[in-house]
CSV table of C-alpha atoms and ligand atoms in Angstrom, one decimal:
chain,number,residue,atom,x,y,z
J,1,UNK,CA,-78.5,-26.2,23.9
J,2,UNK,CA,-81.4,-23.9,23.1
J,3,UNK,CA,-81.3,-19.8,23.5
J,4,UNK,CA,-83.2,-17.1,21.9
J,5,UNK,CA,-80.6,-15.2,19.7
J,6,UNK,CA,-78.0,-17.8,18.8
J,7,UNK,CA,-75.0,-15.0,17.9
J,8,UNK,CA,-71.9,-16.9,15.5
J,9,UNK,CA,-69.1,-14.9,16.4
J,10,UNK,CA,-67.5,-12.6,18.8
J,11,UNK,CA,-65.7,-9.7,17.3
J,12,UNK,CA,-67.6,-6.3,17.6
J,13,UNK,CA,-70.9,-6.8,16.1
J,14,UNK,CA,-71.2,-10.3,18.1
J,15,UNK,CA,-70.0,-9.1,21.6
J,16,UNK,CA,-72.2,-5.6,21.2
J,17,UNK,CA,-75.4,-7.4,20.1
J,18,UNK,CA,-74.8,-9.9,23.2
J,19,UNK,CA,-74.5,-7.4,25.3
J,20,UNK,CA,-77.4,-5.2,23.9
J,21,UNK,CA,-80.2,-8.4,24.4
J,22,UNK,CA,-78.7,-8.8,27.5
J,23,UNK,CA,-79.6,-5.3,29.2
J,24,UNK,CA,-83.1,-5.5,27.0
J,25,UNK,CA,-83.5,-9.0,28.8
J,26,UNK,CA,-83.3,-11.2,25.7
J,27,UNK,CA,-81.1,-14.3,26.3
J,28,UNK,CA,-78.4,-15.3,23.8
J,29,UNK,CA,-75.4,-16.8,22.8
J,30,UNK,CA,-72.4,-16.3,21.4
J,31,UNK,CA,-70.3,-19.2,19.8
J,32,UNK,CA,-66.5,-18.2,18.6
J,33,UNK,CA,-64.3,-20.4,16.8
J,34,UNK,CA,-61.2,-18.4,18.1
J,35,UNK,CA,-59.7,-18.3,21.2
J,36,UNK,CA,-59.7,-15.6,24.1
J,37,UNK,CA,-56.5,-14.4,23.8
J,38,UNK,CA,-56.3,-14.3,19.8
J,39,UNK,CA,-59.7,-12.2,19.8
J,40,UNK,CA,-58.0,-10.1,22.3
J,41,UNK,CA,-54.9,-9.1,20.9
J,42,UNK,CA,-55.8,-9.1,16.9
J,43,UNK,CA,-55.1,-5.7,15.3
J,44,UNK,CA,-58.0,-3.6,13.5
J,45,UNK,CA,-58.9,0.2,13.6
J,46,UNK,CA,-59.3,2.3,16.2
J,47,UNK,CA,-61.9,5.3,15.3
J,48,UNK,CA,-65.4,5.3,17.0
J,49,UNK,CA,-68.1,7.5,15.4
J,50,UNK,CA,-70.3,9.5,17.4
J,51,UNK,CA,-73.1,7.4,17.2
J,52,UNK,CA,-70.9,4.3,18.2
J,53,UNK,CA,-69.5,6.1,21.5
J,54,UNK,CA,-73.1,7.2,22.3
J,55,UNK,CA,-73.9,3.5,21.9
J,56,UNK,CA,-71.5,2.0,24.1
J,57,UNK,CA,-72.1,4.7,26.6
J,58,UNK,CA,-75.8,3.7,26.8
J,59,UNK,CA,-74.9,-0.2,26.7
J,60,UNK,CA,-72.8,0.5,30.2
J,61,UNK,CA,-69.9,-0.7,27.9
J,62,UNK,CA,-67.6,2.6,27.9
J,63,UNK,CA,-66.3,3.1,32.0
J,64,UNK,CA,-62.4,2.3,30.1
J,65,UNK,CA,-63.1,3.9,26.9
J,66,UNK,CA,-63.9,6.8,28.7
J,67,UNK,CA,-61.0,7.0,31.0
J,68,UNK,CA,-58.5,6.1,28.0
J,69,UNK,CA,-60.3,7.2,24.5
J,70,UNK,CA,-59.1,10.1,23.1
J,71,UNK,CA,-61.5,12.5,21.6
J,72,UNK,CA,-60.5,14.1,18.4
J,73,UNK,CA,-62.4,17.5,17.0
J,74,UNK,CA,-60.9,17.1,13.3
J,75,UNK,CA,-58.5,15.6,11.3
J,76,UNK,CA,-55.7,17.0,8.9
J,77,UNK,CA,-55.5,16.5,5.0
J,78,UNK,CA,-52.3,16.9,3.5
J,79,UNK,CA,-51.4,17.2,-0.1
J,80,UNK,CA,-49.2,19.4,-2.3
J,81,UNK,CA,-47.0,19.7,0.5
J,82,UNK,CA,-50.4,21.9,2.1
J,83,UNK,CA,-52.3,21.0,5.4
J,84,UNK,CA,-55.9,21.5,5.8
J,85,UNK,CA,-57.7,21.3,9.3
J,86,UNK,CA,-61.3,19.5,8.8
J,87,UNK,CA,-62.9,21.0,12.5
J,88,UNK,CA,-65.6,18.2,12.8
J,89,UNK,CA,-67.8,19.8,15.6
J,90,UNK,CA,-68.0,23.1,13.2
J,91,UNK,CA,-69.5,21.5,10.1
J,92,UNK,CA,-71.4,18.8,12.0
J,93,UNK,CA,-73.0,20.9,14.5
J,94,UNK,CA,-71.1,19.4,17.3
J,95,UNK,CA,-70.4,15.8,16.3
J,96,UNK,CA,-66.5,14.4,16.8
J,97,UNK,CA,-64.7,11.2,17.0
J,98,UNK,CA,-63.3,9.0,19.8
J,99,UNK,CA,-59.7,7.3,19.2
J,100,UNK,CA,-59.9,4.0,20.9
J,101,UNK,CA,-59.1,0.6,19.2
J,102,UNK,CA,-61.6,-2.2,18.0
J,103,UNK,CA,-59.2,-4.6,20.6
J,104,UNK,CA,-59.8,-2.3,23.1
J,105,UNK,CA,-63.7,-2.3,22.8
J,106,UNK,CA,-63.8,-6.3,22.4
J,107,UNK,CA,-62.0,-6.6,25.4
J,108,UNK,CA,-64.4,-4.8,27.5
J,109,UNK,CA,-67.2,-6.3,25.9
J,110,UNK,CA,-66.0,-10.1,26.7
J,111,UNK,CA,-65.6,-8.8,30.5
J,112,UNK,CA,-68.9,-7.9,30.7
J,113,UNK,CA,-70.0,-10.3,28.7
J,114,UNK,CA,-68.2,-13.0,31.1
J,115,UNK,CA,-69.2,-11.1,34.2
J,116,UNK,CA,-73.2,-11.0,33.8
J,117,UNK,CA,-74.1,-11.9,30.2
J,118,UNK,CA,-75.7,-14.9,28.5
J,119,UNK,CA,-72.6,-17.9,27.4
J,120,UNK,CA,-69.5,-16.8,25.6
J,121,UNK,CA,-68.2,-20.2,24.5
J,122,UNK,CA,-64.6,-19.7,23.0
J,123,UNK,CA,-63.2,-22.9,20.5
J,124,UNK,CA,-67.0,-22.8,19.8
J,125,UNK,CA,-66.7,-23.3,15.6
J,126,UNK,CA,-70.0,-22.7,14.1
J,127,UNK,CA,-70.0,-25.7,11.1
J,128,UNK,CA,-73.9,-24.8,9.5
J,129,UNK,CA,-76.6,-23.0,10.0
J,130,UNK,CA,-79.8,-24.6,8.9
J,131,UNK,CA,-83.3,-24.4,9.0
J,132,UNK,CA,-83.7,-20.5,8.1
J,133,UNK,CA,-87.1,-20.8,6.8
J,134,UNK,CA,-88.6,-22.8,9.6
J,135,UNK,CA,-89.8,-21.4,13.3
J,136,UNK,CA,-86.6,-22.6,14.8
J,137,UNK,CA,-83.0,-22.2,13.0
J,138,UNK,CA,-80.0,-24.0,14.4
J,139,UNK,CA,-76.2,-23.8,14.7
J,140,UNK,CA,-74.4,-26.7,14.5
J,141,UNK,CA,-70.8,-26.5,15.8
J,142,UNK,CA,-68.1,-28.1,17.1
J,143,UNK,CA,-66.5,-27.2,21.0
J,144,UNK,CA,-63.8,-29.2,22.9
J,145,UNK,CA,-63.4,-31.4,20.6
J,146,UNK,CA,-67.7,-32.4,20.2
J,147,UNK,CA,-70.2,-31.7,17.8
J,148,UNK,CA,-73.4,-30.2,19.1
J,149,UNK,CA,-76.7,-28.3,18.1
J,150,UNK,CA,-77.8,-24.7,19.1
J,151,UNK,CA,-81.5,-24.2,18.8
J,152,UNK,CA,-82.3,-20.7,18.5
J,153,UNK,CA,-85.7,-18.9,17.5
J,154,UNK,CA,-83.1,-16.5,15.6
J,155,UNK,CA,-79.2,-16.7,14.4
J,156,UNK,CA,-77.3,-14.1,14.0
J,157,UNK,CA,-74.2,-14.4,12.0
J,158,UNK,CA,-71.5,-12.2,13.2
J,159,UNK,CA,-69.0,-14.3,11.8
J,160,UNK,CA,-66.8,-11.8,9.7
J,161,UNK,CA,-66.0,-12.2,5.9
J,162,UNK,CA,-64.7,-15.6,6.6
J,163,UNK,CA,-68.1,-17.3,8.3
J,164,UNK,CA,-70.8,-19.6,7.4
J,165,UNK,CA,-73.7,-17.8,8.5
J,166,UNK,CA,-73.9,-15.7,4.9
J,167,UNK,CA,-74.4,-19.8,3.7
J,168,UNK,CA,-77.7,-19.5,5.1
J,169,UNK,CA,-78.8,-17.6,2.4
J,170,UNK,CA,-79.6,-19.6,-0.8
J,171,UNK,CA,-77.4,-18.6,-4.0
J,172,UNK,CA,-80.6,-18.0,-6.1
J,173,UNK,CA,-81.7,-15.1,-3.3
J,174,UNK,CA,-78.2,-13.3,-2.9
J,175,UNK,CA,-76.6,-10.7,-4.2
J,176,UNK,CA,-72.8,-10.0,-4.1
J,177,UNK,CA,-71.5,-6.4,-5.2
J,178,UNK,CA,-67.4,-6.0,-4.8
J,179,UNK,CA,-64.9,-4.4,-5.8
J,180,UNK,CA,-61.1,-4.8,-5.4
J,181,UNK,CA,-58.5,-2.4,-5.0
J,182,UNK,CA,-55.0,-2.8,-6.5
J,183,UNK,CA,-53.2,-1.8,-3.3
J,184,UNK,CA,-52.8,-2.8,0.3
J,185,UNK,CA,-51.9,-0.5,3.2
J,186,UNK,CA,-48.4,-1.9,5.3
J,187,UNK,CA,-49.6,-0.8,8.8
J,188,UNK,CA,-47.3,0.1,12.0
J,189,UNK,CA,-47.5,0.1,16.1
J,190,UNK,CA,-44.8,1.9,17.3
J,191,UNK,CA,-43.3,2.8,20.9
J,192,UNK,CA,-43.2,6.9,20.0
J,193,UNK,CA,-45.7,9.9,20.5
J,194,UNK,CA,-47.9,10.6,18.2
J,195,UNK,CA,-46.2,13.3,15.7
J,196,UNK,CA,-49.3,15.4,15.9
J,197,UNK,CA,-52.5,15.4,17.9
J,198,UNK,CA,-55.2,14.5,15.4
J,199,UNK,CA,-55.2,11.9,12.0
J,200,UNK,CA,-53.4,13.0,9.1
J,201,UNK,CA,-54.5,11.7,5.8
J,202,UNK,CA,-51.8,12.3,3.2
J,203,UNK,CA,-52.1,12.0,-0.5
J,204,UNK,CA,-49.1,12.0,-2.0
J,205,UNK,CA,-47.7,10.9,-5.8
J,206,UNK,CA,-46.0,8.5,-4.3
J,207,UNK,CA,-49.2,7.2,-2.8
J,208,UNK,CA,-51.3,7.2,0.1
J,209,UNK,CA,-50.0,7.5,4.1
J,210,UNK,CA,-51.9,7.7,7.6
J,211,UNK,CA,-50.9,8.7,10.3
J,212,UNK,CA,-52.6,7.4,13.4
J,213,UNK,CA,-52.2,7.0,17.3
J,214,UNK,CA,-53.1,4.5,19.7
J,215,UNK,CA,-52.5,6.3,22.7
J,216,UNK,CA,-50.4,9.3,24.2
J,217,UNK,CA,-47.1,7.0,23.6
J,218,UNK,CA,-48.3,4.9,20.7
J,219,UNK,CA,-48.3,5.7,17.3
J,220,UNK,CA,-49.8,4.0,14.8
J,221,UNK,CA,-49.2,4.2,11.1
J,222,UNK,CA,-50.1,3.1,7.1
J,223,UNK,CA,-48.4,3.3,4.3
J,224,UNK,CA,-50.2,2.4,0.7
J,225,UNK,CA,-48.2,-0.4,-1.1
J,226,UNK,CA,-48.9,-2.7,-4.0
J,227,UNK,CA,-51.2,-5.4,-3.4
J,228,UNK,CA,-50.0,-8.6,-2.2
J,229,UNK,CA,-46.9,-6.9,-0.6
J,230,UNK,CA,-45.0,-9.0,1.9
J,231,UNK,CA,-44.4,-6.7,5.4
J,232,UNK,CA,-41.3,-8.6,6.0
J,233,UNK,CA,-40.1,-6.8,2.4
J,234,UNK,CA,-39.9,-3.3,4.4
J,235,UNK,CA,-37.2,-3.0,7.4
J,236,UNK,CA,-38.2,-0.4,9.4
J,237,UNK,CA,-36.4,2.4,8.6
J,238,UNK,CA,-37.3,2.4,5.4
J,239,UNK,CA,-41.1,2.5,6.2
J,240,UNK,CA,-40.0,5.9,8.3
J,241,UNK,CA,-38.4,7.2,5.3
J,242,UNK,CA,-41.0,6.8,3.1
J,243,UNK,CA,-43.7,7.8,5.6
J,244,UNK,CA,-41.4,10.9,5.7
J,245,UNK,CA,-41.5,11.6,2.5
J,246,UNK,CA,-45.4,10.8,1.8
J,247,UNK,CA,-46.3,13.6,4.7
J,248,UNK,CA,-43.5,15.9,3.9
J,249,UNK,CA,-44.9,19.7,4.3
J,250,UNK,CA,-43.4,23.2,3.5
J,251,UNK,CA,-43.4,24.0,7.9
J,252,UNK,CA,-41.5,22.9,10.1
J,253,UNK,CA,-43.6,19.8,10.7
J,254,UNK,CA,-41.2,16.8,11.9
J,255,UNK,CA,-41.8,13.1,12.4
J,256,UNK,CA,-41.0,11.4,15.5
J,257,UNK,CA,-39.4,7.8,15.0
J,258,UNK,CA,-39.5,5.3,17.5
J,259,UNK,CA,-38.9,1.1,17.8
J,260,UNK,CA,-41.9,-0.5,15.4
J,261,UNK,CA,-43.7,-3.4,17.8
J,262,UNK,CA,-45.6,-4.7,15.4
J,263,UNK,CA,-46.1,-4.7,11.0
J,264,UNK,CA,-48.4,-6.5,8.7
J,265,UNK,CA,-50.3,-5.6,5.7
J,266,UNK,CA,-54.1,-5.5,5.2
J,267,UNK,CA,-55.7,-6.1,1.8
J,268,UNK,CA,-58.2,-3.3,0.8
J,269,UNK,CA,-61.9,-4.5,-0.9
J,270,UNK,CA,-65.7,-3.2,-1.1
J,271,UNK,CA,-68.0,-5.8,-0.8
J,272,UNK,CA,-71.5,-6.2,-0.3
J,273,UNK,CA,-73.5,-9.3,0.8
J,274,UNK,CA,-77.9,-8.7,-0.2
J,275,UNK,CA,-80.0,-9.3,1.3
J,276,UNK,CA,-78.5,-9.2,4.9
J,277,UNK,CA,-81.8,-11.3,5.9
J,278,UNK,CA,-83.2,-14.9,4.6
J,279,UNK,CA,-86.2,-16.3,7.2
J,280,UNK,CA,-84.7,-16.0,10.9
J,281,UNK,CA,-81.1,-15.7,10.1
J,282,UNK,CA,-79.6,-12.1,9.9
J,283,UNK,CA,-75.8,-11.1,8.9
J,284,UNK,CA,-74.4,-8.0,10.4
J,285,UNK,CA,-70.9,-6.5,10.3
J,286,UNK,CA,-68.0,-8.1,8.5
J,287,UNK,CA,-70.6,-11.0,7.6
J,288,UNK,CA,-72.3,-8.9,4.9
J,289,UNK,CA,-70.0,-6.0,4.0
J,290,UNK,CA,-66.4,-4.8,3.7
J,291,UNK,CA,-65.3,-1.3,3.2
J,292,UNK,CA,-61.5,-0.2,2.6
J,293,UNK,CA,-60.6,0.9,5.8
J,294,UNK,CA,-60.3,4.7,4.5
J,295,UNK,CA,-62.4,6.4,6.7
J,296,UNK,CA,-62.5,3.4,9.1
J,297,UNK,CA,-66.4,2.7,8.5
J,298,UNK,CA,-65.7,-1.0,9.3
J,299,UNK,CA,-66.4,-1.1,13.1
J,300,UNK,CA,-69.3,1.7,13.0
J,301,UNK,CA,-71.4,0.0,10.5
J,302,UNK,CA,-71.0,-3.5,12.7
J,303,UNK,CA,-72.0,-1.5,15.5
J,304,UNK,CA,-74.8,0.3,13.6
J,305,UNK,CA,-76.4,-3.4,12.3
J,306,UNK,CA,-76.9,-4.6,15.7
J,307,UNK,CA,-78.1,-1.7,17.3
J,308,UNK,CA,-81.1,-1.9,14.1
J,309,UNK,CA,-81.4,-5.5,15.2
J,310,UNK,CA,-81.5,-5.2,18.9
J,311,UNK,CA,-84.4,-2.7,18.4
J,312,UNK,CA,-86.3,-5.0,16.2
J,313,UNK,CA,-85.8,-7.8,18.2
J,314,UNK,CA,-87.1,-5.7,21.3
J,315,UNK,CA,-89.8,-4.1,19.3
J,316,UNK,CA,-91.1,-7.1,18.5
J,317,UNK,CA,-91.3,-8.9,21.9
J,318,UNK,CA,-93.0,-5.4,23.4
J,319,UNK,CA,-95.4,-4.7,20.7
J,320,UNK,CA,-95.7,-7.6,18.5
J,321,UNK,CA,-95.0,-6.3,15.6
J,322,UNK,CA,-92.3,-7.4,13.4
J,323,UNK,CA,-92.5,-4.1,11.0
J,324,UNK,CA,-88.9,-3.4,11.9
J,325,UNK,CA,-87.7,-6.9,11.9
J,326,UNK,CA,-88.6,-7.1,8.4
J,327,UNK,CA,-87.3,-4.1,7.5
J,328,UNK,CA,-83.7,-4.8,8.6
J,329,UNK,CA,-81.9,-5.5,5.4
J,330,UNK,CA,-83.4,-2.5,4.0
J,331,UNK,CA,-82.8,-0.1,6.6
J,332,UNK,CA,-78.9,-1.4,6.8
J,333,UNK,CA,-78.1,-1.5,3.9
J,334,UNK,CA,-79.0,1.8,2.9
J,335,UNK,CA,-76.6,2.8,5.9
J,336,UNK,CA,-74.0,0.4,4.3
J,337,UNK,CA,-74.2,2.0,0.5
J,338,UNK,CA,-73.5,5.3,2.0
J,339,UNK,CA,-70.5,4.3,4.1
J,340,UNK,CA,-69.4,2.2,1.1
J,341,UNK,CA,-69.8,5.5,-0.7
J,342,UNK,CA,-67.9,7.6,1.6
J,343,UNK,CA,-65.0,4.8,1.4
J,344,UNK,CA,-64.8,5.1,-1.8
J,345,UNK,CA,-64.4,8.2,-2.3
J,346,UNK,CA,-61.8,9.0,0.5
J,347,UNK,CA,-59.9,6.0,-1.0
J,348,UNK,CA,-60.3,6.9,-4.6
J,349,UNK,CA,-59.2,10.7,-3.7
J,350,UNK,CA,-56.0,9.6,-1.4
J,351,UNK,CA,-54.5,6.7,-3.3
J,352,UNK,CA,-52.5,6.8,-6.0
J,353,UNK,CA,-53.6,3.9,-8.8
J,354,UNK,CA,-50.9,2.1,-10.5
J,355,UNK,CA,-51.8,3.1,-13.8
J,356,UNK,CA,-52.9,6.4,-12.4
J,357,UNK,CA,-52.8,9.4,-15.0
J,358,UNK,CA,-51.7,13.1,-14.9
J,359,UNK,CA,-55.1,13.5,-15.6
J,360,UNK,CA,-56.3,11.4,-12.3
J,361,UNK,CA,-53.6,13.4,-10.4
J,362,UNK,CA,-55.0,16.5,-11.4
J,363,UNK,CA,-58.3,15.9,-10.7
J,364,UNK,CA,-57.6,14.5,-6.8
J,365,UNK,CA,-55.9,17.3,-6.4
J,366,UNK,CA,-58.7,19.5,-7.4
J,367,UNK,CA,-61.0,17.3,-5.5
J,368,UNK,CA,-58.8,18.0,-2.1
J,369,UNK,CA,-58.8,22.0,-2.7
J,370,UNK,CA,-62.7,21.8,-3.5
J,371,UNK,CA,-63.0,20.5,0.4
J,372,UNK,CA,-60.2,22.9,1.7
J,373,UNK,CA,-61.8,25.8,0.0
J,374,UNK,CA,-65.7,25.1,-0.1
J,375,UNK,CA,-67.8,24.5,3.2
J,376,UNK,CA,-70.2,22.8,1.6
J,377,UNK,CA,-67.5,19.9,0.2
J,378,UNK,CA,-65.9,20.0,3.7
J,379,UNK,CA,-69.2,19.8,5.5
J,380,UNK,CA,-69.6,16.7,3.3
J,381,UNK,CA,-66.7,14.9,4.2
J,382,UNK,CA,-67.4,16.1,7.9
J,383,UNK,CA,-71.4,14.5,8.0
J,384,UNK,CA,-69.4,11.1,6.8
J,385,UNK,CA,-66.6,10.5,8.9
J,386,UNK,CA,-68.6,11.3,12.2
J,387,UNK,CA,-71.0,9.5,10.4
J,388,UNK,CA,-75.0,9.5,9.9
J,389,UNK,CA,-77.1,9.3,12.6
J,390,UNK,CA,-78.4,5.7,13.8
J,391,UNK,CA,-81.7,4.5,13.6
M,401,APR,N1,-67.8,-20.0,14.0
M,401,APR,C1,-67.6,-19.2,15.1
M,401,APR,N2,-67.0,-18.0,15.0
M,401,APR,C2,-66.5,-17.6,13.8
M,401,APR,C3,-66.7,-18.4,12.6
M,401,APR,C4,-67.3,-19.7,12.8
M,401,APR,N3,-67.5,-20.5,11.8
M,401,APR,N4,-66.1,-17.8,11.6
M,401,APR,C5,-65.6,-16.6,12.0
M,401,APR,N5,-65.8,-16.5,13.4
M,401,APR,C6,-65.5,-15.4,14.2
M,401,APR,C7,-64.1,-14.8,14.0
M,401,APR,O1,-63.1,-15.6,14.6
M,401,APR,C8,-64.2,-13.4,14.6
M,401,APR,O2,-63.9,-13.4,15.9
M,401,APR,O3,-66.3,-14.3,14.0
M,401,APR,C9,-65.7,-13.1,14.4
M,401,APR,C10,-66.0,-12.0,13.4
M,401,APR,O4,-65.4,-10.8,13.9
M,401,APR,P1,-64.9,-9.6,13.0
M,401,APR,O5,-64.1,-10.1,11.9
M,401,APR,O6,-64.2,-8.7,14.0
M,401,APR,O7,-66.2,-9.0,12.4
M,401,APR,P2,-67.3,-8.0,13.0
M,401,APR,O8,-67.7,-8.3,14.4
M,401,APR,O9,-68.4,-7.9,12.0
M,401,APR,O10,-66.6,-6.6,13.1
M,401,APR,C11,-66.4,-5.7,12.1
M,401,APR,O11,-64.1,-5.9,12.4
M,401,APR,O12,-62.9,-6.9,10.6
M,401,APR,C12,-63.1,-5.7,11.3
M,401,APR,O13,-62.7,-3.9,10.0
M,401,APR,C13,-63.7,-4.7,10.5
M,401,APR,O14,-63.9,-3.1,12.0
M,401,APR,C14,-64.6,-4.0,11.4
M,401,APR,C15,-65.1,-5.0,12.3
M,402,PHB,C1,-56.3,3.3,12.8
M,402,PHB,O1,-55.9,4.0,13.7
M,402,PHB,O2,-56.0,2.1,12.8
M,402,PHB,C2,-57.1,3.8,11.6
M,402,PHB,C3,-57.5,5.2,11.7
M,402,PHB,C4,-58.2,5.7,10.6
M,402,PHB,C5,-58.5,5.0,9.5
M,402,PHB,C6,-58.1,3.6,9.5
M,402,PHB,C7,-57.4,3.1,10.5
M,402,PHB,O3,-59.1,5.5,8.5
């Protein structure tokens, strides 16, 4: 098998990268070790940046997210039992956020894909990549039970945390920063309107809750918990309770309860990959970095890697130049470091440390009535959750 872009994976960087050589008329494809129906239905966030709905709009990927995202101008802070409105398009100059889930977006990307695009091959398991230094890299992998070789004049590894593609690069040339945090968040679906119309972060001594949506009639939900927590150890009441009590507010603001449909736990960790480049095989998304999913930078940064690629890749078969090719590790990863940033510091102000001081109370709180109460730190947090401008 031979192609131009050989593309290991198909969550959101995979699929949108696909889909982007596709409409520039650069053939690809995509191998995925899962299948359809588990890529389908997996859980992960649900916010889209501005620059990631502008993208998808562009890539004729967003007819359903149009019809069924829900566009959100702000979201709420809570802490001392206060709310604080963060109005997005005030600060930002008109930027906002779409709430549709990462499921949601792969789904219509695989229909696409299926309907017009280069091969998707499900139970496709990338096994090596090799030959990232030479003119022509390959996948090897192993589909329907065979082994067989993609010959690509690039690979792409959109593999997620878990891939081989990062591999490709040898140990003496990479980099590895991380960091590990000593909680997890114990996330909820549930059958029940949302209890309010835009996200509500809440920082609370008892430690950190969300409270999301997934549509008009589903809401989704976190609560922080100790790393290494077992979601079968919470029934569900007593994840309402104590989502109760972590958003508790001195109005008359009430939480709607309703039958949880699903419940699992996701570990939180920063990690970087450097360089996201070695000869002709790029990482992008999941492949190269992690953020905690405070702020929910994972998606948009996937989304912001292959949209740098695709224009290199383009650039270079128009012009001949390769000027932007070679710049994409640098020009990504300076995207990455401020989202990694920004994740940080919203998960370092709402969560509560185990070994967490009077001290460290004190000074999240002061850090949460510094954004409440001066534009400037509001107009921060604004400019990084719409997030920065694509290029
Ligand atoms: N061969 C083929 N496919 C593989 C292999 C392999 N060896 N290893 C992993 N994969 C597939 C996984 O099954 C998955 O479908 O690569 C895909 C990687 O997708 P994601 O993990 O969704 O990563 P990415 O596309 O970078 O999207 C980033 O996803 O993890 C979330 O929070 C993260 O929102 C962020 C987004
Ligand atoms: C979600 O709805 O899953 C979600 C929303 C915001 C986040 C993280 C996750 O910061």
């Amino acid at each position: 098998m031979r192609t131009t872009v050989g593309i290991i994976g198909a969550g959101p960087a995979g699929l949108l990268l696909a889909r982007l050589l596709h409409n520039a008329g650069i053939d690809s494809v995509v191998l995925e070790s899962r299948d359809r129906d588990y890529v389908e239905h997996r859980q992960r966030a649900g916010i889209l940046e501005q620059g990631t709905v502008d993208v998808l709009r562009e890539a004729g990927a967003a007819a359903r997210m149009d019809r069924e995202g829900i566009g959100h101008d702000g979201i709420e802070l809570r802490f001392d039992r206060r709310r604080h409105r963060v109005d997005f398009p005030a600060l930002t100059g008109g930027r906002s956020v779409m709430v549709y889930a990462q499921t949601e977006v792969c789904k219509d990307l695989i229909a696409l894909q299926l309907a017009a695009g280069g091969p998707l091959l499900f139970e496709a398991e990338a096994l090596a990549v090799e030959g990232a230094e030479t003119p022509s890299p390959h996948v090897r992998f192993r589909h329907q039970g065979r082994e067989d070789v993609l010959e690509c004049d690039y690979v792409v590894g959109c593999d997620g945390f878990w891939g081989v593609a990062r591999k490709a690069v040898p140990a003496d040339v990479s980099r590895v920063f991380e960091r590990t945090y000593p909680f997890g968040w114990l996330g909820i679906l549930a059958d029940v309107p949302p209890s309010h119309d835009e996200l509500v972060y809440a920082r609370h001594d008892r430690g950190f809750a969300l409270l999301s949506m997934r549509s008009p009639t589903v809401t989704r939900a976190y609560l922080q918990v100790p790393a290494g927590t077992d979601a079968a150890d919470w029934s569900d009441e007593e994840i309402w309770d104590e989502l109760d009590r972590r958003l508790e507010t001195d109005d008359a603001w009430t939480l709607k309860r309703g039958p949880v449909t699903a419940k699992s736990v996701t570990p939180m960790r920063s990690h970087v990959h450097e360089p996201m480049r070695h000869g002709r095989v790029f990482l992008a998304g999941d492949a190269a970095h992690i953020v905690p999913p405070t702020g929910a930078k994972g998606l948009n940064l996937a989304v912001g890697d292959v949209v740098t690629l695709a224009r290199a890749l383009v650039e270079l078969r128009d012009t001949g130049s390769d000027a932007r090719l070679e710049a994409y590790s640098a020009t990504c990863l300076r995207r990455v470091w401020q989202a990694e940033r920004f994740s940080y510091d919203m998960t370092t102000m709402l969560h509560r440390a185990p070994d967490a001081t009077g001290f460290d109370d004190r000074v999240q709180l002061a850090r949460l009535d510094r954004i409440a109460t001066a534009r400037s730190a509001e107009t921060d947090l604004a400019e990084g959750y719409t997030g920065f401008p694509l290029d």
